[in-house]
């Protein structure tokens, strides 16, 4: 199975999009090599803007360009986008419903050696709380590419989260078509549903293989739109399986697990067990070491399922 980082796919998709949509502009905060917006910059220097290490200005400038009819993609690390520039995103982009795509990279603990100060495990929670904000988290490179195009077509603010580590392909060479607000059921099952997002979709599929070999029927859903949540797909899973395990490289407070729990609490009370970051900051280490340390592997999903069977 081949691998590619979702941030790399993001940069490549921006360049592809730029060739067919002349209104696309890309902004970044002095991190173009890391966010991969340098790929777009190389082809379209006149449509690429580096505002320097000034994330509030990044979002405000993107908002200004959006008022002129541009489709603005604004990128930096997730910690700085969702955290440092929250007020500008809320008041300058989302409040007037401007057509800005906030597309940070380096989300989650898999950022690695940069440590807890740079590892955003709260960003989806923050963005979910903003009225009218769409929140996306791709499972692999192909879904990232499709998300970029879908975000560009969507009229309004979007938060599109990508990561640093190479991620296993889920959708390469398939006929998958991403749509905002639609979750993808990768595998049917009747005992338990594993609802995962981002790079943990691959871990969920690996966990399902282990559990199936032990006679446990597993449904796997890629919930790549955190907001608006695909209620019908989640409700169907709750009705047809015994319980749900959510998996995310994010805090269990306010992310995918929170979104599903909130929805089912009002529609179909169901046991929801969450696998993610439990009220902790990140720490320094390689991305893979931290995924192990925080229990975000297939074996950890298997254990979570078994303890609730």
PDB file of C-alpha atoms in Angstrom:
ATOM      1  CA  UNK A   1       0.000   0.000   0.000  1.00  0.00           C
ATOM      2  CA  UNK A   2       1.422   3.410  -0.990  1.00  0.00           C
ATOM      3  CA  UNK A   3       1.592   6.416   1.306  1.00  0.00           C
ATOM      4  CA  UNK A   4       1.484  10.196   0.974  1.00  0.00           C
ATOM      5  CA  UNK A   5       1.069  12.947   3.551  1.00  0.00           C
ATOM      6  CA  UNK A   6      -2.242  14.770   3.317  1.00  0.00           C
ATOM      7  CA  UNK A   7      -0.339  18.098   3.436  1.00  0.00           C
ATOM      8  CA  UNK A   8       1.543  17.031   0.279  1.00  0.00           C
ATOM      9  CA  UNK A   9      -1.726  16.127  -1.418  1.00  0.00           C
ATOM     10  CA  UNK A  10      -3.131  19.492  -0.344  1.00  0.00           C
ATOM     11  CA  UNK A  11      -0.285  21.398  -1.994  1.00  0.00           C
ATOM     12  CA  UNK A  12      -0.553  19.389  -5.197  1.00  0.00           C
ATOM     13  CA  UNK A  13      -4.335  19.824  -5.315  1.00  0.00           C
ATOM     14  CA  UNK A  14      -4.026  23.596  -4.912  1.00  0.00           C
ATOM     15  CA  UNK A  15      -1.794  23.782  -7.974  1.00  0.00           C
ATOM     16  CA  UNK A  16      -4.206  21.599  -9.942  1.00  0.00           C
ATOM     17  CA  UNK A  17      -7.122  23.764  -8.855  1.00  0.00           C
ATOM     18  CA  UNK A  18      -5.228  26.938  -9.700  1.00  0.00           C
ATOM     19  CA  UNK A  19      -4.846  25.842 -13.306  1.00  0.00           C
ATOM     20  CA  UNK A  20      -8.615  25.693 -13.823  1.00  0.00           C
ATOM     21  CA  UNK A  21      -9.875  28.395 -11.451  1.00  0.00           C
ATOM     22  CA  UNK A  22      -8.214  31.775 -11.899  1.00  0.00           C
ATOM     23  CA  UNK A  23      -9.995  33.181  -8.841  1.00  0.00           C
ATOM     24  CA  UNK A  24      -8.128  30.890  -6.445  1.00  0.00           C
ATOM     25  CA  UNK A  25      -5.554  32.661  -4.302  1.00  0.00           C
ATOM     26  CA  UNK A  26      -3.334  31.106  -1.629  1.00  0.00           C
ATOM     27  CA  UNK A  27      -2.076  32.790   1.515  1.00  0.00           C
ATOM     28  CA  UNK A  28       0.421  31.546   4.068  1.00  0.00           C
ATOM     29  CA  UNK A  29       2.376  32.708   7.101  1.00  0.00           C
ATOM     30  CA  UNK A  30       6.015  32.047   6.196  1.00  0.00           C
ATOM     31  CA  UNK A  31       5.606  28.246   6.160  1.00  0.00           C
ATOM     32  CA  UNK A  32       5.112  27.531   2.464  1.00  0.00           C
ATOM     33  CA  UNK A  33       7.631  24.669   2.366  1.00  0.00           C
ATOM     34  CA  UNK A  34       6.025  22.959   5.355  1.00  0.00           C
ATOM     35  CA  UNK A  35       2.410  23.514   4.313  1.00  0.00           C
ATOM     36  CA  UNK A  36       3.300  22.654   0.688  1.00  0.00           C
ATOM     37  CA  UNK A  37       1.710  25.850  -0.620  1.00  0.00           C
ATOM     38  CA  UNK A  38       5.111  26.386  -2.257  1.00  0.00           C
ATOM     39  CA  UNK A  39       3.865  24.052  -4.992  1.00  0.00           C
ATOM     40  CA  UNK A  40       1.148  26.579  -5.866  1.00  0.00           C
ATOM     41  CA  UNK A  41       3.584  29.472  -5.454  1.00  0.00           C
ATOM     42  CA  UNK A  42       5.963  27.990  -8.020  1.00  0.00           C
ATOM     43  CA  UNK A  43       3.258  28.014 -10.697  1.00  0.00           C
ATOM     44  CA  UNK A  44       1.269  31.083  -9.684  1.00  0.00           C
ATOM     45  CA  UNK A  45       3.519  33.526  -7.806  1.00  0.00           C
ATOM     46  CA  UNK A  46       1.159  36.406  -8.562  1.00  0.00           C
ATOM     47  CA  UNK A  47      -1.661  34.599  -6.721  1.00  0.00           C
ATOM     48  CA  UNK A  48       0.396  33.537  -3.705  1.00  0.00           C
ATOM     49  CA  UNK A  49       0.735  35.842  -0.690  1.00  0.00           C
ATOM     50  CA  UNK A  50       3.126  35.372   2.227  1.00  0.00           C
ATOM     51  CA  UNK A  51       2.006  37.668   5.060  1.00  0.00           C
ATOM     52  CA  UNK A  52       4.892  36.646   7.304  1.00  0.00           C
ATOM     53  CA  UNK A  53       4.627  35.241  10.806  1.00  0.00           C
ATOM     54  CA  UNK A  54       1.334  37.045  11.448  1.00  0.00           C
ATOM     55  CA  UNK A  55      -1.567  34.614  11.545  1.00  0.00           C
ATOM     56  CA  UNK A  56      -4.198  37.199  12.458  1.00  0.00           C
ATOM     57  CA  UNK A  57      -3.167  39.186   9.370  1.00  0.00           C
ATOM     58  CA  UNK A  58      -3.268  35.948   7.364  1.00  0.00           C
ATOM     59  CA  UNK A  59      -6.963  35.444   8.091  1.00  0.00           C
ATOM     60  CA  UNK A  60      -7.901  39.106   7.778  1.00  0.00           C
ATOM     61  CA  UNK A  61      -6.128  39.413   4.422  1.00  0.00           C
ATOM     62  CA  UNK A  62      -7.826  36.242   3.182  1.00  0.00           C
ATOM     63  CA  UNK A  63     -11.152  37.754   4.230  1.00  0.00           C
ATOM     64  CA  UNK A  64     -10.389  40.928   2.317  1.00  0.00           C
ATOM     65  CA  UNK A  65      -9.534  39.028  -0.837  1.00  0.00           C
ATOM     66  CA  UNK A  66     -12.748  37.009  -0.501  1.00  0.00           C
ATOM     67  CA  UNK A  67     -14.785  40.232  -0.560  1.00  0.00           C
ATOM     68  CA  UNK A  68     -13.392  40.892  -4.051  1.00  0.00           C
ATOM     69  CA  UNK A  69     -14.633  37.554  -5.390  1.00  0.00           C
ATOM     70  CA  UNK A  70     -11.493  35.502  -4.819  1.00  0.00           C
ATOM     71  CA  UNK A  71     -11.551  31.967  -3.423  1.00  0.00           C
ATOM     72  CA  UNK A  72      -8.960  32.300  -0.681  1.00  0.00           C
ATOM     73  CA  UNK A  73      -7.082  29.352   0.835  1.00  0.00           C
ATOM     74  CA  UNK A  74      -5.218  30.316   4.020  1.00  0.00           C
ATOM     75  CA  UNK A  75      -2.624  27.919   5.420  1.00  0.00           C
ATOM     76  CA  UNK A  76      -0.342  27.653   8.422  1.00  0.00           C
ATOM     77  CA  UNK A  77       0.047  25.046  11.176  1.00  0.00           C
ATOM     78  CA  UNK A  78      -3.252  24.010  12.777  1.00  0.00           C
ATOM     79  CA  UNK A  79      -2.123  25.296  16.184  1.00  0.00           C
ATOM     80  CA  UNK A  80      -1.658  28.800  14.799  1.00  0.00           C
ATOM     81  CA  UNK A  81      -4.688  28.796  12.505  1.00  0.00           C
ATOM     82  CA  UNK A  82      -7.340  27.571  14.923  1.00  0.00           C
ATOM     83  CA  UNK A  83      -5.639  28.873  18.061  1.00  0.00           C
ATOM     84  CA  UNK A  84      -3.816  32.132  17.459  1.00  0.00           C
ATOM     85  CA  UNK A  85      -6.200  33.414  14.773  1.00  0.00           C
ATOM     86  CA  UNK A  86      -9.469  32.187  16.276  1.00  0.00           C
ATOM     87  CA  UNK A  87     -10.929  35.661  16.759  1.00  0.00           C
ATOM     88  CA  UNK A  88     -10.176  36.709  13.184  1.00  0.00           C
ATOM     89  CA  UNK A  89     -11.686  33.490  11.844  1.00  0.00           C
ATOM     90  CA  UNK A  90     -14.782  33.947  13.962  1.00  0.00           C
ATOM     91  CA  UNK A  91     -15.437  37.651  13.430  1.00  0.00           C
ATOM     92  CA  UNK A  92     -13.775  38.467  10.101  1.00  0.00           C
ATOM     93  CA  UNK A  93     -14.462  35.267   8.139  1.00  0.00           C
ATOM     94  CA  UNK A  94     -17.349  33.295   9.635  1.00  0.00           C
ATOM     95  CA  UNK A  95     -19.531  36.112  10.977  1.00  0.00           C
ATOM     96  CA  UNK A  96     -19.907  37.717   7.509  1.00  0.00           C
ATOM     97  CA  UNK A  97     -19.913  34.237   5.878  1.00  0.00           C
ATOM     98  CA  UNK A  98     -16.963  34.928   3.609  1.00  0.00           C
ATOM     99  CA  UNK A  99     -15.618  32.460   1.079  1.00  0.00           C
ATOM    100  CA  UNK A 100     -12.358  31.610   2.864  1.00  0.00           C
ATOM    101  CA  UNK A 101     -10.921  28.114   3.143  1.00  0.00           C
ATOM    102  CA  UNK A 102      -8.814  27.750   6.275  1.00  0.00           C
ATOM    103  CA  UNK A 103      -6.550  24.832   5.377  1.00  0.00           C
ATOM    104  CA  UNK A 104      -3.969  24.173   8.099  1.00  0.00           C
ATOM    105  CA  UNK A 105      -1.407  21.407   8.084  1.00  0.00           C
ATOM    106  CA  UNK A 106       0.522  19.715  10.919  1.00  0.00           C
ATOM    107  CA  UNK A 107      -2.596  18.895  12.931  1.00  0.00           C
ATOM    108  CA  UNK A 108      -2.615  16.422  15.813  1.00  0.00           C
ATOM    109  CA  UNK A 109       0.173  14.765  17.776  1.00  0.00           C
ATOM    110  CA  UNK A 110       1.758  13.198  14.702  1.00  0.00           C
ATOM    111  CA  UNK A 111       3.457  16.568  14.118  1.00  0.00           C
ATOM    112  CA  UNK A 112       6.071  14.833  16.260  1.00  0.00           C
ATOM    113  CA  UNK A 113       9.241  16.436  17.560  1.00  0.00           C
ATOM    114  CA  UNK A 114       7.857  19.993  17.546  1.00  0.00           C
ATOM    115  CA  UNK A 115       6.181  19.048  20.823  1.00  0.00           C
ATOM    116  CA  UNK A 116       2.980  19.898  22.646  1.00  0.00           C
ATOM    117  CA  UNK A 117       3.155  23.630  21.888  1.00  0.00           C
ATOM    118  CA  UNK A 118       2.765  22.873  18.164  1.00  0.00           C
ATOM    119  CA  UNK A 119       0.479  19.833  18.351  1.00  0.00           C
ATOM    120  CA  UNK A 120      -3.100  21.013  17.969  1.00  0.00           C
ATOM    121  CA  UNK A 121      -5.517  18.500  19.467  1.00  0.00           C
ATOM    122  CA  UNK A 122      -8.265  21.103  20.015  1.00  0.00           C
ATOM    123  CA  UNK A 123      -8.681  22.620  16.565  1.00  0.00           C
ATOM    124  CA  UNK A 124     -11.723  20.697  15.326  1.00  0.00           C
ATOM    125  CA  UNK A 125     -13.521  21.460  18.583  1.00  0.00           C
ATOM    126  CA  UNK A 126     -12.797  25.164  18.201  1.00  0.00           C
ATOM    127  CA  UNK A 127     -13.879  25.238  14.556  1.00  0.00           C
ATOM    128  CA  UNK A 128     -17.015  23.148  15.201  1.00  0.00           C
ATOM    129  CA  UNK A 129     -18.149  25.762  17.692  1.00  0.00           C
ATOM    130  CA  UNK A 130     -18.168  28.567  15.101  1.00  0.00           C
ATOM    131  CA  UNK A 131     -21.603  29.045  13.482  1.00  0.00           C
ATOM    132  CA  UNK A 132     -21.661  28.123   9.804  1.00  0.00           C
ATOM    133  CA  UNK A 133     -18.150  26.641   9.697  1.00  0.00           C
ATOM    134  CA  UNK A 134     -17.688  23.421   7.712  1.00  0.00           C
ATOM    135  CA  UNK A 135     -15.057  21.132   9.278  1.00  0.00           C
ATOM    136  CA  UNK A 136     -13.261  18.524   7.153  1.00  0.00           C
ATOM    137  CA  UNK A 137     -10.606  15.918   7.991  1.00  0.00           C
ATOM    138  CA  UNK A 138      -9.425  13.684   5.119  1.00  0.00           C
ATOM    139  CA  UNK A 139      -8.459  10.025   5.459  1.00  0.00           C
ATOM    140  CA  UNK A 140      -5.814   9.997   2.724  1.00  0.00           C
ATOM    141  CA  UNK A 141      -4.239  11.855  -0.174  1.00  0.00           C
ATOM    142  CA  UNK A 142      -7.013  11.219  -2.694  1.00  0.00           C
ATOM    143  CA  UNK A 143      -9.715  12.367  -0.328  1.00  0.00           C
ATOM    144  CA  UNK A 144      -7.640  15.470   0.428  1.00  0.00           C
ATOM    145  CA  UNK A 145      -7.469  16.271  -3.267  1.00  0.00           C
ATOM    146  CA  UNK A 146     -11.214  15.927  -3.656  1.00  0.00           C
ATOM    147  CA  UNK A 147     -11.822  17.987  -0.522  1.00  0.00           C
ATOM    148  CA  UNK A 148      -9.807  20.889  -1.920  1.00  0.00           C
ATOM    149  CA  UNK A 149     -12.012  20.985  -5.009  1.00  0.00           C
ATOM    150  CA  UNK A 150     -15.202  20.561  -2.957  1.00  0.00           C
ATOM    151  CA  UNK A 151     -14.139  23.345  -0.593  1.00  0.00           C
ATOM    152  CA  UNK A 152     -13.473  25.664  -3.543  1.00  0.00           C
ATOM    153  CA  UNK A 153     -16.954  25.010  -4.910  1.00  0.00           C
ATOM    154  CA  UNK A 154     -18.638  25.522  -1.541  1.00  0.00           C
ATOM    155  CA  UNK A 155     -19.794  29.090  -0.910  1.00  0.00           C
ATOM    156  CA  UNK A 156     -18.712  29.912   2.615  1.00  0.00           C
ATOM    157  CA  UNK A 157     -16.061  29.243   5.257  1.00  0.00           C
ATOM    158  CA  UNK A 158     -14.401  25.822   5.429  1.00  0.00           C
ATOM    159  CA  UNK A 159     -11.802  24.357   7.784  1.00  0.00           C
ATOM    160  CA  UNK A 160      -9.782  21.614   6.062  1.00  0.00           C
ATOM    161  CA  UNK A 161      -7.337  19.833   8.393  1.00  0.00           C
ATOM    162  CA  UNK A 162      -4.270  17.937   7.118  1.00  0.00           C
ATOM    163  CA  UNK A 163      -1.279  16.252   8.713  1.00  0.00           C
ATOM    164  CA  UNK A 164       2.475  15.921   8.535  1.00  0.00           C
ATOM    165  CA  UNK A 165       3.005  12.143   8.424  1.00  0.00           C
ATOM    166  CA  UNK A 166       2.632   9.976   5.352  1.00  0.00           C
ATOM    167  CA  UNK A 167      -0.785   8.313   5.401  1.00  0.00           C
ATOM    168  CA  UNK A 168      -1.781   4.987   3.840  1.00  0.00           C
ATOM    169  CA  UNK A 169      -3.982   5.194   0.757  1.00  0.00           C
ATOM    170  CA  UNK A 170      -7.650   4.358   1.251  1.00  0.00           C
ATOM    171  CA  UNK A 171      -9.177   5.711  -1.952  1.00  0.00           C
ATOM    172  CA  UNK A 172      -6.420   5.639  -4.565  1.00  0.00           C
ATOM    173  CA  UNK A 173      -7.598   4.012  -7.818  1.00  0.00           C
ATOM    174  CA  UNK A 174     -11.210   3.788  -6.599  1.00  0.00           C
ATOM    175  CA  UNK A 175     -14.399   5.469  -7.829  1.00  0.00           C
ATOM    176  CA  UNK A 176     -14.921   7.251  -4.504  1.00  0.00           C
ATOM    177  CA  UNK A 177     -16.528  10.702  -4.717  1.00  0.00           C
ATOM    178  CA  UNK A 178     -16.227  12.953  -1.699  1.00  0.00           C
ATOM    179  CA  UNK A 179     -19.207  15.140  -0.797  1.00  0.00           C
ATOM    180  CA  UNK A 180     -19.360  17.615   2.056  1.00  0.00           C
ATOM    181  CA  UNK A 181     -21.635  16.225   4.775  1.00  0.00           C
ATOM    182  CA  UNK A 182     -21.552  12.609   3.599  1.00  0.00           C
ATOM    183  CA  UNK A 183     -19.741   9.878   5.555  1.00  0.00           C
ATOM    184  CA  UNK A 184     -18.430   6.830   3.701  1.00  0.00           C
ATOM    185  CA  UNK A 185     -19.213   3.337   4.959  1.00  0.00           C
ATOM    186  CA  UNK A 186     -16.067   1.452   4.023  1.00  0.00           C
ATOM    187  CA  UNK A 187     -17.202  -1.855   5.473  1.00  0.00           C
ATOM    188  CA  UNK A 188     -20.533  -3.233   6.632  1.00  0.00           C
ATOM    189  CA  UNK A 189     -20.946  -5.036   9.960  1.00  0.00           C
ATOM    190  CA  UNK A 190     -23.554  -5.858  12.580  1.00  0.00           C
ATOM    191  CA  UNK A 191     -21.801  -6.095  15.969  1.00  0.00           C
ATOM    192  CA  UNK A 192     -19.983  -2.793  16.354  1.00  0.00           C
ATOM    193  CA  UNK A 193     -19.410   0.387  14.365  1.00  0.00           C
ATOM    194  CA  UNK A 194     -15.986   2.017  14.254  1.00  0.00           C
ATOM    195  CA  UNK A 195     -16.385   5.644  13.163  1.00  0.00           C
ATOM    196  CA  UNK A 196     -12.996   7.153  12.379  1.00  0.00           C
ATOM    197  CA  UNK A 197     -11.564  10.283  10.830  1.00  0.00           C
ATOM    198  CA  UNK A 198      -8.212  11.342   9.381  1.00  0.00           C
ATOM    199  CA  UNK A 199      -5.269   8.967   9.528  1.00  0.00           C
ATOM    200  CA  UNK A 200      -7.117   6.759  12.029  1.00  0.00           C
ATOM    201  CA  UNK A 201      -9.389   5.506   9.238  1.00  0.00           C
ATOM    202  CA  UNK A 202      -6.555   3.185   8.160  1.00  0.00           C
ATOM    203  CA  UNK A 203      -6.071   2.031  11.758  1.00  0.00           C
ATOM    204  CA  UNK A 204      -9.819   1.354  11.971  1.00  0.00           C
ATOM    205  CA  UNK A 205      -9.703  -0.822   8.874  1.00  0.00           C
ATOM    206  CA  UNK A 206      -6.759  -2.775  10.287  1.00  0.00           C
ATOM    207  CA  UNK A 207      -8.610  -3.216  13.577  1.00  0.00           C
ATOM    208  CA  UNK A 208     -11.655  -4.508  11.709  1.00  0.00           C
ATOM    209  CA  UNK A 209      -9.529  -7.216  10.075  1.00  0.00           C
ATOM    210  CA  UNK A 210      -8.290  -8.402  13.467  1.00  0.00           C
ATOM    211  CA  UNK A 211     -11.765  -8.370  14.995  1.00  0.00           C
ATOM    212  CA  UNK A 212     -13.363 -10.126  12.019  1.00  0.00           C
ATOM    213  CA  UNK A 213     -10.793 -12.933  12.357  1.00  0.00           C
ATOM    214  CA  UNK A 214     -12.088 -13.389  15.892  1.00  0.00           C
ATOM    215  CA  UNK A 215     -15.721 -13.537  14.808  1.00  0.00           C
ATOM    216  CA  UNK A 216     -16.740  -9.935  15.536  1.00  0.00           C
ATOM    217  CA  UNK A 217     -18.656  -8.245  12.726  1.00  0.00           C
ATOM    218  CA  UNK A 218     -17.409  -4.670  12.293  1.00  0.00           C
ATOM    219  CA  UNK A 219     -18.823  -1.718  10.395  1.00  0.00           C
ATOM    220  CA  UNK A 220     -16.244   0.957   9.517  1.00  0.00           C
ATOM    221  CA  UNK A 221     -17.269   4.503   8.644  1.00  0.00           C
ATOM    222  CA  UNK A 222     -14.968   7.261   7.439  1.00  0.00           C
ATOM    223  CA  UNK A 223     -16.465  10.417   8.904  1.00  0.00           C
ATOM    224  CA  UNK A 224     -14.423  12.951   6.982  1.00  0.00           C
ATOM    225  CA  UNK A 225     -16.962  15.742   7.440  1.00  0.00           C
ATOM    226  CA  UNK A 226     -17.046  16.477  11.156  1.00  0.00           C
ATOM    227  CA  UNK A 227     -19.490  19.331  10.571  1.00  0.00           C
ATOM    228  CA  UNK A 228     -22.126  19.100   9.215  1.00  0.00           C
ATOM    229  CA  UNK A 229     -22.264  15.560  10.573  1.00  0.00           C
ATOM    230  CA  UNK A 230     -23.882  12.878   8.401  1.00  0.00           C
ATOM    231  CA  UNK A 231     -26.743  12.155  10.786  1.00  0.00           C
ATOM    232  CA  UNK A 232     -28.545   9.528   8.690  1.00  0.00           C
ATOM    233  CA  UNK A 233     -25.430   7.343   8.322  1.00  0.00           C
ATOM    234  CA  UNK A 234     -24.599   7.597  12.035  1.00  0.00           C
ATOM    235  CA  UNK A 235     -28.196   6.926  13.049  1.00  0.00           C
ATOM    236  CA  UNK A 236     -28.358   3.858  10.795  1.00  0.00           C
ATOM    237  CA  UNK A 237     -25.169   2.511  12.373  1.00  0.00           C
ATOM    238  CA  UNK A 238     -26.535   3.090  15.868  1.00  0.00           C
ATOM    239  CA  UNK A 239     -29.734   1.251  15.004  1.00  0.00           C
ATOM    240  CA  UNK A 240     -28.025  -1.692  13.308  1.00  0.00           C
ATOM    241  CA  UNK A 241     -24.988  -2.304  15.556  1.00  0.00           C
ATOM    242  CA  UNK A 242     -24.627  -2.699  19.331  1.00  0.00           C
ATOM    243  CA  UNK A 243     -22.408   0.306  20.014  1.00  0.00           C
ATOM    244  CA  UNK A 244     -20.043   2.795  18.376  1.00  0.00           C
ATOM    245  CA  UNK A 245     -16.328   3.408  18.852  1.00  0.00           C
ATOM    246  CA  UNK A 246     -15.053   6.770  17.607  1.00  0.00           C
ATOM    247  CA  UNK A 247     -11.389   7.225  16.610  1.00  0.00           C
ATOM    248  CA  UNK A 248      -9.579  10.515  16.058  1.00  0.00           C
ATOM    249  CA  UNK A 249      -6.147  12.128  16.335  1.00  0.00           C
ATOM    250  CA  UNK A 250      -7.753  14.886  18.376  1.00  0.00           C
ATOM    251  CA  UNK A 251      -9.114  15.510  21.832  1.00  0.00           C
ATOM    252  CA  UNK A 252     -12.153  13.406  22.700  1.00  0.00           C
ATOM    253  CA  UNK A 253     -13.676  16.678  23.902  1.00  0.00           C
ATOM    254  CA  UNK A 254     -15.508  18.394  21.078  1.00  0.00           C
ATOM    255  CA  UNK A 255     -14.160  16.446  18.112  1.00  0.00           C
ATOM    256  CA  UNK A 256     -15.648  13.504  16.227  1.00  0.00           C
ATOM    257  CA  UNK A 257     -16.557  11.611  19.390  1.00  0.00           C
ATOM    258  CA  UNK A 258     -18.242  14.665  20.805  1.00  0.00           C
ATOM    259  CA  UNK A 259     -20.164  15.356  17.599  1.00  0.00           C
ATOM    260  CA  UNK A 260     -21.502  11.789  17.372  1.00  0.00           C
ATOM    261  CA  UNK A 261     -22.360  11.663  21.084  1.00  0.00           C
ATOM    262  CA  UNK A 262     -24.250  14.953  20.868  1.00  0.00           C
ATOM    263  CA  UNK A 263     -26.226  13.780  17.851  1.00  0.00           C
ATOM    264  CA  UNK A 264     -27.129  10.340  19.190  1.00  0.00           C
ATOM    265  CA  UNK A 265     -27.973  11.716  22.622  1.00  0.00           C
ATOM    266  CA  UNK A 266     -30.900  13.522  21.016  1.00  0.00           C
ATOM    267  CA  UNK A 267     -31.901  11.010  18.362  1.00  0.00           C
ATOM    268  CA  UNK A 268     -31.057   7.445  19.430  1.00  0.00           C
ATOM    269  CA  UNK A 269     -29.240   7.050  22.791  1.00  0.00           C
ATOM    270  CA  UNK A 270     -26.392   4.636  22.087  1.00  0.00           C
ATOM    271  CA  UNK A 271     -23.200   3.577  23.840  1.00  0.00           C
ATOM    272  CA  UNK A 272     -20.364   5.628  22.313  1.00  0.00           C
ATOM    273  CA  UNK A 273     -16.797   4.840  23.384  1.00  0.00           C
ATOM    274  CA  UNK A 274     -14.167   7.360  22.378  1.00  0.00           C
ATOM    275  CA  UNK A 275     -10.578   6.711  21.310  1.00  0.00           C
ATOM    276  CA  UNK A 276      -8.494   9.870  21.055  1.00  0.00           C
ATOM    277  CA  UNK A 277      -6.554  12.295  23.239  1.00  0.00           C
ATOM    278  CA  UNK A 278      -7.905  12.299  26.805  1.00  0.00           C
ATOM    279  CA  UNK A 279      -7.464  15.791  28.265  1.00  0.00           C
ATOM    280  CA  UNK A 280      -3.722  15.881  27.683  1.00  0.00           C
ATOM    281  CA  UNK A 281      -1.255  17.996  25.769  1.00  0.00           C
ATOM    282  CA  UNK A 282       1.111  16.456  23.256  1.00  0.00           C
ATOM    283  CA  UNK A 283       4.809  15.940  23.880  1.00  0.00           C
ATOM    284  CA  UNK A 284       8.009  15.614  21.890  1.00  0.00           C
ATOM    285  CA  UNK A 285       8.771  12.406  20.010  1.00  0.00           C
ATOM    286  CA  UNK A 286       8.442  11.066  16.500  1.00  0.00           C
ATOM    287  CA  UNK A 287       4.950  11.037  15.087  1.00  0.00           C
ATOM    288  CA  UNK A 288       4.816   7.261  15.157  1.00  0.00           C
ATOM    289  CA  UNK A 289       6.099   7.109  18.729  1.00  0.00           C
ATOM    290  CA  UNK A 290       3.357   9.465  19.827  1.00  0.00           C
ATOM    291  CA  UNK A 291       0.629   7.530  18.049  1.00  0.00           C
ATOM    292  CA  UNK A 292       1.798   4.518  20.060  1.00  0.00           C
ATOM    293  CA  UNK A 293       2.122   6.503  23.297  1.00  0.00           C
ATOM    294  CA  UNK A 294      -1.403   7.919  23.065  1.00  0.00           C
ATOM    295  CA  UNK A 295      -3.001   4.613  22.082  1.00  0.00           C
ATOM    296  CA  UNK A 296      -4.110   5.485  18.567  1.00  0.00           C
ATOM    297  CA  UNK A 297      -3.241   2.234  16.815  1.00  0.00           C
ATOM    298  CA  UNK A 298      -5.305  -0.647  15.469  1.00  0.00           C
ATOM    299  CA  UNK A 299      -4.524  -2.757  18.547  1.00  0.00           C
ATOM    300  CA  UNK A 300      -5.905  -0.007  20.771  1.00  0.00           C
ATOM    301  CA  UNK A 301      -9.123   0.100  18.757  1.00  0.00           C
ATOM    302  CA  UNK A 302      -9.386  -3.694  19.062  1.00  0.00           C
ATOM    303  CA  UNK A 303      -8.984  -3.428  22.852  1.00  0.00           C
ATOM    304  CA  UNK A 304     -11.630  -0.692  23.044  1.00  0.00           C
ATOM    305  CA  UNK A 305     -14.104  -2.819  21.111  1.00  0.00           C
ATOM    306  CA  UNK A 306     -13.435  -5.968  23.127  1.00  0.00           C
ATOM    307  CA  UNK A 307     -13.821  -4.297  26.497  1.00  0.00           C
ATOM    308  CA  UNK A 308     -17.347  -3.288  25.539  1.00  0.00           C
ATOM    309  CA  UNK A 309     -18.572  -6.441  23.793  1.00  0.00           C
TER     310      UNK A 309
END
